[in-house]
Amino acid sequence: RSRFSARRARPPASTMAAAAAGPIEDESKYFKVDVCVGDAPLPIVTAVDGGEWVVARFDDPTTTMMKTEEQDPYGERYTQEWPATPYAVRVSNESYPGPVEAQVFVDGKLAGIQVVYKANDERGPQYKNAMWFRGFASSPQVISYGKDTITQFLFTLPRAAAARGGGDQGARPKMSAADRAALESIRVVFHDVQFTGARKEVAVPVAARRGAVVSGVNKASAKDAKASTSTATGATLQNAHAGAYTGSVYDRLEVIAERTIRYGTKSQLQLRRALPSDVEEATGERAKKTETEEGVGGG
């Protein structure tokens, strides 16, 4: 079964004259999505419900301890300390015969949009078939990812922080069911595109210079969502382009593929049966059960 959701789409502009509109039969062979720590892809495991997961690592050499000073409702100040690990999302066009637009959503928030070209594009190496998303863009719908302010993706653990706007430490921020469901998720939506050949000047808004700020979630929200981790913003990796720039114009066409990879702590993946429990891991019990089940079901 394809790991990508089934979508109908017409072929890209480069093949429109030679092919009739129709579905992509096996989208997984065209596109690849990697969640990377230290630029190394994290292994993807499958839960019993078919969902794909990666372990959010907090033991990497790039992991740092974050600190912040808080104040409780009684005026007492204290320091919170928690781990954070930078990560990135790499999106590749393995064999689709034309450029596509990749939209990356992290925890339900649009993080960035980039065009990913076909492999071995004859126009030169600047037309890349693999693009990196290393953080949240400030104005993803307005200016290109390469010209925007980018703030780093960080895997983080929920903190015991008060909800925005005050209240006690047990207060719960207002999160919709959709927001809760989107926690611990990285979703990539692929659109077919057609370049028009036109160029236009794009003004970089002042707001783009501030950078996106995502604080993650507190423990109360994480408990409500049954989540173990979230993504927050870290360092500024890139500053917005000064002034205006000229960019190529393209039409965004149909959605042709979509991929969702979820992330969580090791214990979260064990609860979802995406990883063996510590006991099973130590004794190999799960592997024995799997072999037995296959033996019973075979023949």
Short mmCIF file of N, CA, C and O in Angstrom, two decimals, residues 50-180:
data_model
loop_
_atom_site.label_atom_id
_atom_site.label_comp_id
_atom_site.label_asym_id
_atom_site.label_seq_id
_atom_site.Cartn_x
_atom_site.Cartn_y
_atom_site.Cartn_z
N GLY A 50 -1.33 1.79 11.15
CA GLY A 50 -0.80 2.12 9.83
C GLY A 50 -0.09 3.45 9.75
O GLY A 50 0.52 3.77 8.73
N GLY A 51 -0.15 4.26 10.81
CA GLY A 51 0.52 5.55 10.81
C GLY A 51 2.03 5.42 10.87
O GLY A 51 2.56 4.47 11.46
N GLU A 52 2.72 6.35 10.24
CA GLU A 52 4.19 6.33 10.21
C GLU A 52 4.74 7.30 11.25
O GLU A 52 4.26 8.43 11.38
N TRP A 53 5.76 6.85 11.98
CA TRP A 53 6.32 7.62 13.09
C TRP A 53 7.84 7.61 13.04
O TRP A 53 8.46 6.68 12.52
N VAL A 54 8.43 8.67 13.62
CA VAL A 54 9.86 8.71 13.91
C VAL A 54 10.01 9.07 15.39
O VAL A 54 9.14 9.71 15.98
N VAL A 55 11.11 8.62 15.99
CA VAL A 55 11.40 8.96 17.38
C VAL A 55 12.05 10.34 17.44
O VAL A 55 13.06 10.58 16.77
N ALA A 56 11.43 11.25 18.19
CA ALA A 56 12.02 12.57 18.41
C ALA A 56 13.19 12.41 19.38
O ALA A 56 12.98 12.12 20.56
N ARG A 57 14.39 12.58 18.89
CA ARG A 57 15.57 12.29 19.71
C ARG A 57 15.93 13.46 20.62
O ARG A 57 15.87 14.62 20.22
N PHE A 58 16.31 13.11 21.85
CA PHE A 58 16.79 14.10 22.80
C PHE A 58 18.15 13.69 23.37
O PHE A 58 18.55 14.15 24.43
N ASP A 59 18.84 12.79 22.61
CA ASP A 59 20.16 12.32 23.03
C ASP A 59 21.20 12.53 21.94
O ASP A 59 22.25 11.91 21.94
N ASP A 60 20.90 13.43 21.01
CA ASP A 60 21.81 13.68 19.89
C ASP A 60 22.89 14.69 20.31
O ASP A 60 22.66 15.50 21.22
N PRO A 61 24.07 14.65 19.67
CA PRO A 61 25.09 15.67 19.98
C PRO A 61 24.60 17.10 19.77
O PRO A 61 25.13 18.04 20.37
N THR A 62 23.57 17.27 18.91
CA THR A 62 23.05 18.61 18.67
C THR A 62 22.01 19.04 19.72
O THR A 62 21.58 20.20 19.73
N THR A 63 21.60 18.12 20.59
CA THR A 63 20.62 18.44 21.63
C THR A 63 21.23 19.41 22.65
O THR A 63 22.35 19.22 23.10
N THR A 64 20.48 20.43 23.01
CA THR A 64 20.91 21.39 24.02
C THR A 64 19.83 21.51 25.09
O THR A 64 18.67 21.15 24.87
N MET A 65 20.22 22.02 26.24
CA MET A 65 19.26 22.27 27.31
C MET A 65 18.84 23.73 27.26
O MET A 65 19.68 24.63 27.29
N MET A 66 17.53 23.94 27.18
CA MET A 66 16.99 25.28 27.15
C MET A 66 16.59 25.68 28.57
O MET A 66 16.16 24.84 29.36
N LYS A 67 16.73 26.94 28.88
CA LYS A 67 16.36 27.44 30.21
C LYS A 67 15.51 28.68 30.08
O LYS A 67 15.69 29.50 29.17
N THR A 68 14.57 28.81 30.99
CA THR A 68 13.78 30.03 31.06
C THR A 68 13.37 30.27 32.50
O THR A 68 13.18 29.32 33.28
N GLU A 69 13.25 31.53 32.85
CA GLU A 69 12.82 31.88 34.20
C GLU A 69 11.34 32.18 34.19
O GLU A 69 10.86 32.95 33.36
N GLU A 70 10.60 31.52 35.08
CA GLU A 70 9.15 31.68 35.16
C GLU A 70 8.75 32.26 36.51
O GLU A 70 9.55 32.29 37.44
N GLN A 71 7.50 32.69 36.58
CA GLN A 71 6.96 33.18 37.85
C GLN A 71 5.60 32.54 38.10
O GLN A 71 4.74 32.53 37.20
N ASP A 72 5.41 31.96 39.27
CA ASP A 72 4.13 31.32 39.56
C ASP A 72 3.10 32.38 39.98
O ASP A 72 3.44 33.56 40.14
N PRO A 73 1.84 31.98 40.13
CA PRO A 73 0.79 32.96 40.46
C PRO A 73 1.01 33.70 41.78
O PRO A 73 0.38 34.73 42.03
N TYR A 74 1.90 33.17 42.62
CA TYR A 74 2.15 33.80 43.93
C TYR A 74 3.40 34.69 43.91
O TYR A 74 3.83 35.18 44.95
N GLY A 75 3.96 34.88 42.72
CA GLY A 75 5.10 35.76 42.59
C GLY A 75 6.45 35.11 42.79
O GLY A 75 7.49 35.77 42.69
N GLU A 76 6.47 33.82 43.06
CA GLU A 76 7.74 33.10 43.24
C GLU A 76 8.35 32.79 41.88
O GLU A 76 7.67 32.31 40.97
N ARG A 77 9.63 33.08 41.74
CA ARG A 77 10.31 32.84 40.47
C ARG A 77 11.06 31.50 40.53
O ARG A 77 11.56 31.10 41.58
N TYR A 78 11.10 30.82 39.41
CA TYR A 78 11.79 29.54 39.32
C TYR A 78 12.31 29.36 37.89
O TYR A 78 11.90 30.08 36.97
N THR A 79 13.22 28.42 37.74
CA THR A 79 13.83 28.17 36.43
C THR A 79 13.38 26.83 35.88
O THR A 79 13.42 25.82 36.59
N GLN A 80 12.93 26.84 34.63
CA GLN A 80 12.62 25.59 33.94
C GLN A 80 13.77 25.24 32.99
O GLN A 80 14.38 26.11 32.39
N GLU A 81 14.02 23.96 32.86
CA GLU A 81 15.09 23.48 31.98
C GLU A 81 14.57 22.25 31.25
O GLU A 81 13.97 21.35 31.85
N TRP A 82 14.77 22.21 29.95
CA TRP A 82 14.26 21.09 29.16
C TRP A 82 15.12 20.92 27.90
O TRP A 82 15.77 21.86 27.44
N PRO A 83 15.15 19.70 27.33
CA PRO A 83 15.98 19.46 26.15
C PRO A 83 15.30 19.90 24.86
O PRO A 83 14.06 19.91 24.76
N ALA A 84 16.10 20.24 23.87
CA ALA A 84 15.60 20.62 22.55
C ALA A 84 16.60 20.15 21.50
O ALA A 84 17.81 20.31 21.67
N THR A 85 16.08 19.58 20.43
CA THR A 85 16.93 19.05 19.36
C THR A 85 16.52 19.65 18.02
O THR A 85 15.37 19.51 17.61
N PRO A 86 17.46 20.30 17.31
CA PRO A 86 17.14 20.82 15.97
C PRO A 86 16.87 19.67 15.00
O PRO A 86 17.51 18.62 15.07
N TYR A 87 15.93 19.88 14.10
CA TYR A 87 15.69 18.89 13.06
C TYR A 87 15.31 19.59 11.77
O TYR A 87 15.09 20.81 11.73
N ALA A 88 15.25 18.84 10.70
CA ALA A 88 14.92 19.38 9.39
C ALA A 88 14.07 18.37 8.63
O ALA A 88 14.05 17.18 8.94
N VAL A 89 13.37 18.86 7.62
CA VAL A 89 12.58 18.01 6.73
C VAL A 89 13.16 18.14 5.32
O VAL A 89 13.29 19.25 4.80
N ARG A 90 13.52 17.01 4.74
CA ARG A 90 14.05 17.00 3.37
C ARG A 90 13.00 16.39 2.44
O ARG A 90 12.52 15.28 2.68
N VAL A 91 12.66 17.13 1.41
CA VAL A 91 11.65 16.69 0.45
C VAL A 91 12.31 16.49 -0.91
O VAL A 91 12.99 17.38 -1.41
N SER A 92 12.12 15.29 -1.49
CA SER A 92 12.79 14.94 -2.74
C SER A 92 11.79 14.55 -3.81
O SER A 92 10.79 13.87 -3.53
N ASN A 93 12.06 14.98 -5.02
CA ASN A 93 11.33 14.53 -6.21
C ASN A 93 12.20 13.46 -6.85
O ASN A 93 13.18 13.75 -7.52
N GLU A 94 11.86 12.20 -6.60
CA GLU A 94 12.69 11.09 -7.06
C GLU A 94 12.55 10.83 -8.55
O GLU A 94 13.53 10.55 -9.23
N SER A 95 11.32 10.91 -9.08
CA SER A 95 11.15 10.56 -10.49
C SER A 95 9.94 11.20 -11.16
O SER A 95 9.61 10.86 -12.29
N TYR A 96 9.24 12.13 -10.48
CA TYR A 96 8.11 12.78 -11.13
C TYR A 96 8.65 13.66 -12.26
O TYR A 96 9.61 14.39 -12.08
N PRO A 97 8.04 13.60 -13.46
CA PRO A 97 8.64 14.25 -14.64
C PRO A 97 8.41 15.74 -14.76
O PRO A 97 8.28 16.27 -15.86
N GLY A 98 8.34 16.43 -13.67
CA GLY A 98 8.18 17.87 -13.72
C GLY A 98 8.30 18.48 -12.35
O GLY A 98 8.33 17.75 -11.35
N PRO A 99 8.39 19.80 -12.24
CA PRO A 99 8.49 20.44 -10.92
C PRO A 99 7.19 20.33 -10.15
O PRO A 99 6.10 20.23 -10.73
N VAL A 100 7.29 20.33 -8.83
CA VAL A 100 6.12 20.33 -7.95
C VAL A 100 6.34 21.35 -6.85
O VAL A 100 7.47 21.73 -6.54
N GLU A 101 5.25 21.80 -6.27
CA GLU A 101 5.33 22.67 -5.10
C GLU A 101 5.10 21.81 -3.87
O GLU A 101 4.13 21.06 -3.79
N ALA A 102 6.02 21.91 -2.91
CA ALA A 102 5.90 21.17 -1.65
C ALA A 102 5.54 22.15 -0.55
O ALA A 102 6.26 23.12 -0.31
N GLN A 103 4.42 21.89 0.11
CA GLN A 103 4.00 22.68 1.27
C GLN A 103 4.19 21.83 2.51
O GLN A 103 3.65 20.72 2.59
N VAL A 104 4.96 22.33 3.47
CA VAL A 104 5.25 21.58 4.69
C VAL A 104 4.49 22.21 5.86
O VAL A 104 4.61 23.41 6.13
N PHE A 105 3.72 21.36 6.55
CA PHE A 105 2.98 21.77 7.74
C PHE A 105 3.54 21.03 8.95
O PHE A 105 3.71 19.80 8.90
N VAL A 106 3.86 21.75 10.01
CA VAL A 106 4.37 21.15 11.24
C VAL A 106 3.40 21.46 12.37
O VAL A 106 3.09 22.63 12.63
N ASP A 107 2.89 20.42 13.00
CA ASP A 107 1.87 20.57 14.06
C ASP A 107 0.69 21.40 13.56
O ASP A 107 0.09 22.18 14.30
N GLY A 108 0.37 21.24 12.28
CA GLY A 108 -0.76 21.93 11.68
C GLY A 108 -0.47 23.32 11.17
O GLY A 108 -1.32 23.93 10.51
N LYS A 109 0.74 23.85 11.42
CA LYS A 109 1.09 25.20 10.98
C LYS A 109 1.89 25.14 9.68
O LYS A 109 2.81 24.34 9.56
N LEU A 110 1.55 25.99 8.73
CA LEU A 110 2.30 26.05 7.48
C LEU A 110 3.70 26.58 7.78
O LEU A 110 3.86 27.71 8.23
N ALA A 111 4.70 25.74 7.55
CA ALA A 111 6.08 26.11 7.86
C ALA A 111 6.82 26.69 6.67
O ALA A 111 7.70 27.53 6.83
N GLY A 112 6.48 26.23 5.47
CA GLY A 112 7.20 26.73 4.31
C GLY A 112 6.70 26.11 3.03
O GLY A 112 6.05 25.06 3.02
N ILE A 113 7.01 26.79 1.92
CA ILE A 113 6.65 26.34 0.57
C ILE A 113 7.87 26.47 -0.32
O ILE A 113 8.52 27.52 -0.34
N GLN A 114 8.20 25.39 -1.04
CA GLN A 114 9.30 25.44 -2.00
C GLN A 114 8.95 24.62 -3.23
O GLN A 114 8.20 23.63 -3.15
N VAL A 115 9.53 25.01 -4.37
CA VAL A 115 9.39 24.23 -5.59
C VAL A 115 10.52 23.21 -5.64
O VAL A 115 11.68 23.54 -5.40
N VAL A 116 10.14 21.96 -5.91
CA VAL A 116 11.11 20.88 -6.01
C VAL A 116 11.10 20.42 -7.46
O VAL A 116 10.07 20.00 -7.99
N TYR A 117 12.26 20.51 -8.12
CA TYR A 117 12.33 20.21 -9.55
C TYR A 117 12.55 18.73 -9.80
O TYR A 117 12.82 17.94 -8.87
N LYS A 118 12.43 18.33 -11.05
CA LYS A 118 12.62 16.93 -11.39
C LYS A 118 14.09 16.56 -11.26
O LYS A 118 14.99 17.43 -11.31
N ALA A 119 14.35 15.28 -11.08
CA ALA A 119 15.73 14.80 -10.95
C ALA A 119 16.48 15.02 -12.26
O ALA A 119 15.92 14.88 -13.35
N ASN A 120 17.75 15.41 -12.13
CA ASN A 120 18.63 15.61 -13.29
C ASN A 120 18.04 16.59 -14.30
O ASN A 120 18.06 16.35 -15.51
N ASP A 121 17.53 17.69 -13.79
CA ASP A 121 16.98 18.72 -14.68
C ASP A 121 18.06 19.20 -15.63
O ASP A 121 19.16 19.58 -15.21
N GLU A 122 17.73 19.20 -16.91
CA GLU A 122 18.74 19.53 -17.94
C GLU A 122 19.18 20.99 -17.91
O GLU A 122 20.19 21.35 -18.51
N ARG A 123 18.47 21.82 -17.17
CA ARG A 123 18.82 23.25 -17.12
C ARG A 123 19.97 23.53 -16.17
O ARG A 123 20.52 24.64 -16.20
N GLY A 124 20.34 22.56 -15.33
CA GLY A 124 21.50 22.78 -14.49
C GLY A 124 21.26 22.40 -13.04
O GLY A 124 20.12 22.17 -12.61
N PRO A 125 22.34 22.34 -12.24
CA PRO A 125 22.25 21.89 -10.85
C PRO A 125 21.50 22.84 -9.93
O PRO A 125 21.12 22.46 -8.82
N GLN A 126 21.28 24.08 -10.37
CA GLN A 126 20.53 25.02 -9.52
C GLN A 126 19.05 24.64 -9.43
O GLN A 126 18.34 25.10 -8.53
N TYR A 127 18.59 23.78 -10.35
CA TYR A 127 17.21 23.29 -10.30
C TYR A 127 17.22 21.99 -9.51
O TYR A 127 17.35 20.90 -10.06
N LYS A 128 17.08 22.11 -8.21
CA LYS A 128 17.32 20.98 -7.31
C LYS A 128 16.09 20.09 -7.16
O LYS A 128 14.96 20.58 -7.08
N ASN A 129 16.34 18.78 -7.07
CA ASN A 129 15.24 17.84 -6.86
C ASN A 129 15.09 17.45 -5.39
O ASN A 129 14.26 16.61 -5.06
N ALA A 130 15.88 18.05 -4.52
CA ALA A 130 15.75 17.83 -3.08
C ALA A 130 15.90 19.19 -2.37
O ALA A 130 16.87 19.90 -2.60
N MET A 131 14.92 19.52 -1.55
CA MET A 131 14.93 20.80 -0.85
C MET A 131 14.82 20.56 0.64
O MET A 131 14.12 19.65 1.11
N TRP A 132 15.50 21.41 1.40
CA TRP A 132 15.52 21.31 2.87
C TRP A 132 14.60 22.37 3.47
O TRP A 132 14.61 23.53 3.07
N PHE A 133 13.82 21.93 4.45
CA PHE A 133 13.03 22.83 5.29
C PHE A 133 13.62 22.70 6.70
O PHE A 133 13.46 21.67 7.35
N ARG A 134 14.32 23.72 7.15
CA ARG A 134 15.01 23.65 8.45
C ARG A 134 14.30 24.45 9.53
O ARG A 134 14.74 24.45 10.68
N GLY A 135 13.25 25.15 9.18
CA GLY A 135 12.53 25.92 10.17
C GLY A 135 11.30 26.58 9.58
O GLY A 135 10.98 26.42 8.40
N PHE A 136 10.61 27.32 10.44
CA PHE A 136 9.39 28.02 10.04
C PHE A 136 9.74 29.30 9.27
O PHE A 136 10.55 30.10 9.74
N ALA A 137 9.10 29.49 8.13
CA ALA A 137 9.21 30.75 7.41
C ALA A 137 8.28 31.77 8.05
O ALA A 137 7.21 31.42 8.56
N SER A 138 8.67 33.03 8.01
CA SER A 138 7.86 34.08 8.62
C SER A 138 6.62 34.39 7.78
O SER A 138 5.53 34.56 8.33
N SER A 139 6.77 34.45 6.46
CA SER A 139 5.66 34.82 5.57
C SER A 139 5.59 33.85 4.40
O SER A 139 5.83 34.22 3.24
N PRO A 140 5.27 32.58 4.64
CA PRO A 140 5.36 31.57 3.59
C PRO A 140 4.42 31.77 2.41
O PRO A 140 4.72 31.31 1.31
N GLN A 141 3.32 32.44 2.63
CA GLN A 141 2.36 32.67 1.54
C GLN A 141 2.68 33.91 0.72
O GLN A 141 2.05 34.15 -0.32
N VAL A 142 3.67 34.68 1.18
CA VAL A 142 3.94 35.98 0.55
C VAL A 142 5.25 35.98 -0.23
O VAL A 142 5.31 36.44 -1.38
N ILE A 143 6.32 35.48 0.37
CA ILE A 143 7.63 35.49 -0.28
C ILE A 143 8.22 34.08 -0.27
O ILE A 143 7.78 33.22 0.48
N SER A 144 9.22 33.86 -1.11
CA SER A 144 9.78 32.53 -1.24
C SER A 144 10.59 32.16 0.00
O SER A 144 11.10 33.01 0.72
N TYR A 145 10.69 30.84 0.22
CA TYR A 145 11.37 30.33 1.40
C TYR A 145 12.81 30.81 1.46
O TYR A 145 13.33 31.14 2.54
N GLY A 146 13.47 30.88 0.32
CA GLY A 146 14.88 31.30 0.28
C GLY A 146 15.10 32.77 0.55
O GLY A 146 16.24 33.19 0.75
N LYS A 147 14.02 33.56 0.55
CA LYS A 147 14.13 35.00 0.79
C LYS A 147 13.53 35.41 2.13
O LYS A 147 13.57 36.59 2.50
N ASP A 148 12.98 34.46 2.86
CA ASP A 148 12.24 34.75 4.10
C ASP A 148 13.13 34.57 5.32
O ASP A 148 14.19 33.95 5.26
N THR A 149 12.67 35.09 6.46
CA THR A 149 13.32 34.80 7.73
C THR A 149 12.92 33.39 8.16
O THR A 149 11.73 33.05 8.17
N ILE A 150 13.91 32.57 8.52
CA ILE A 150 13.66 31.18 8.90
C ILE A 150 14.11 30.97 10.34
O ILE A 150 15.25 31.27 10.69
N THR A 151 13.19 30.46 11.17
CA THR A 151 13.54 30.13 12.55
C THR A 151 13.49 28.62 12.72
O THR A 151 12.56 27.95 12.29
N GLN A 152 14.48 28.10 13.37
CA GLN A 152 14.80 26.68 13.46
C GLN A 152 13.69 25.81 14.04
O GLN A 152 13.02 26.20 15.00
N PHE A 153 13.49 24.61 13.44
CA PHE A 153 12.63 23.59 14.04
C PHE A 153 13.36 22.97 15.23
O PHE A 153 14.52 22.57 15.12
N LEU A 154 12.67 22.83 16.36
CA LEU A 154 13.21 22.14 17.52
C LEU A 154 12.21 21.12 18.04
O LEU A 154 11.05 21.46 18.30
N PHE A 155 12.64 19.87 18.17
CA PHE A 155 11.86 18.92 18.95
C PHE A 155 11.95 19.37 20.41
O PHE A 155 13.05 19.61 20.93
N THR A 156 10.83 19.47 21.11
CA THR A 156 10.85 19.86 22.52
C THR A 156 9.85 19.01 23.30
O THR A 156 8.93 18.42 22.74
N LEU A 157 10.05 18.98 24.62
CA LEU A 157 9.11 18.33 25.52
C LEU A 157 8.15 19.37 26.08
O LEU A 157 8.52 20.55 26.22
N PRO A 158 6.93 18.98 26.41
CA PRO A 158 5.98 19.94 26.99
C PRO A 158 6.51 20.53 28.29
O PRO A 158 7.17 19.85 29.07
N ARG A 159 6.20 21.80 28.50
CA ARG A 159 6.65 22.50 29.69
C ARG A 159 5.47 22.84 30.59
O ARG A 159 4.35 22.99 30.13
N ALA A 160 5.75 23.01 31.88
CA ALA A 160 4.71 23.39 32.85
C ALA A 160 4.61 24.90 32.90
O ALA A 160 4.91 25.54 33.89
N ALA A 161 4.19 25.47 31.79
CA ALA A 161 4.09 26.93 31.70
C ALA A 161 2.64 27.36 31.72
O ALA A 161 1.75 26.63 31.27
N ALA A 162 2.39 28.55 32.24
CA ALA A 162 1.03 29.07 32.28
C ALA A 162 0.57 29.39 30.87
O ALA A 162 1.35 29.68 29.98
N ALA A 163 -0.74 29.34 30.69
CA ALA A 163 -1.31 29.67 29.39
C ALA A 163 -1.09 31.15 29.11
O ALA A 163 -0.98 31.97 30.02
N ARG A 164 -1.03 31.50 27.81
CA ARG A 164 -0.87 32.90 27.44
C ARG A 164 -2.04 33.71 27.99
O ARG A 164 -3.17 33.26 28.01
N GLY A 165 -1.75 34.91 28.42
CA GLY A 165 -2.79 35.76 28.95
C GLY A 165 -2.99 35.61 30.46
O GLY A 165 -3.93 36.15 31.02
N GLY A 166 -2.11 34.85 31.11
CA GLY A 166 -2.19 34.73 32.56
C GLY A 166 -2.90 33.45 32.98
O GLY A 166 -3.05 32.51 32.23
N GLY A 167 -3.33 33.44 34.22
CA GLY A 167 -3.97 32.25 34.76
C GLY A 167 -2.98 31.40 35.53
O GLY A 167 -1.78 31.67 35.53
N ASP A 168 -3.50 30.37 36.20
CA ASP A 168 -2.60 29.55 37.00
C ASP A 168 -1.89 28.53 36.14
O ASP A 168 -2.14 28.38 34.96
N GLN A 169 -0.96 27.78 36.78
CA GLN A 169 -0.13 26.85 36.03
C GLN A 169 -0.94 25.69 35.46
O GLN A 169 -0.48 25.02 34.56
N GLY A 170 -2.12 25.44 35.99
CA GLY A 170 -2.93 24.34 35.48
C GLY A 170 -3.87 24.78 34.37
O GLY A 170 -4.64 23.99 33.86
N ALA A 171 -3.85 26.07 34.01
CA ALA A 171 -4.77 26.57 33.00
C ALA A 171 -4.49 25.92 31.65
O ALA A 171 -3.36 25.66 31.30
N ARG A 172 -5.57 25.70 30.90
CA ARG A 172 -5.43 25.07 29.59
C ARG A 172 -5.71 26.10 28.50
O ARG A 172 -6.78 26.72 28.49
N PRO A 173 -4.77 26.29 27.56
CA PRO A 173 -5.05 27.20 26.46
C PRO A 173 -6.14 26.60 25.58
O PRO A 173 -6.35 25.39 25.57
N LYS A 174 -6.83 27.45 24.86
CA LYS A 174 -7.91 26.98 24.00
C LYS A 174 -7.31 26.35 22.74
O LYS A 174 -6.72 27.03 21.92
N MET A 175 -7.48 25.05 22.60
CA MET A 175 -7.03 24.33 21.41
C MET A 175 -8.21 23.60 20.82
O MET A 175 -8.96 22.92 21.53
N SER A 176 -8.40 23.74 19.53
CA SER A 176 -9.48 23.04 18.86
C SER A 176 -9.13 21.57 18.72
O SER A 176 -7.97 21.17 18.88
N ALA A 177 -10.12 20.77 18.39
CA ALA A 177 -9.87 19.34 18.16
C ALA A 177 -8.90 19.15 17.00
O ALA A 177 -8.05 18.26 17.04
N ALA A 178 -9.01 20.00 15.99
CA ALA A 178 -8.11 19.90 14.84
C ALA A 178 -6.67 20.23 15.24
O ALA A 178 -5.73 19.56 14.79
N ASP A 179 -6.49 21.23 16.10
CA ASP A 179 -5.15 21.58 16.57
C ASP A 179 -4.55 20.45 17.38
O ASP A 179 -3.36 20.13 17.25
N ARG A 180 -5.35 19.84 18.25
CA ARG A 180 -4.85 18.73 19.05
C ARG A 180 -4.46 17.55 18.16
O ARG A 180 -3.43 16.91 18.38
#
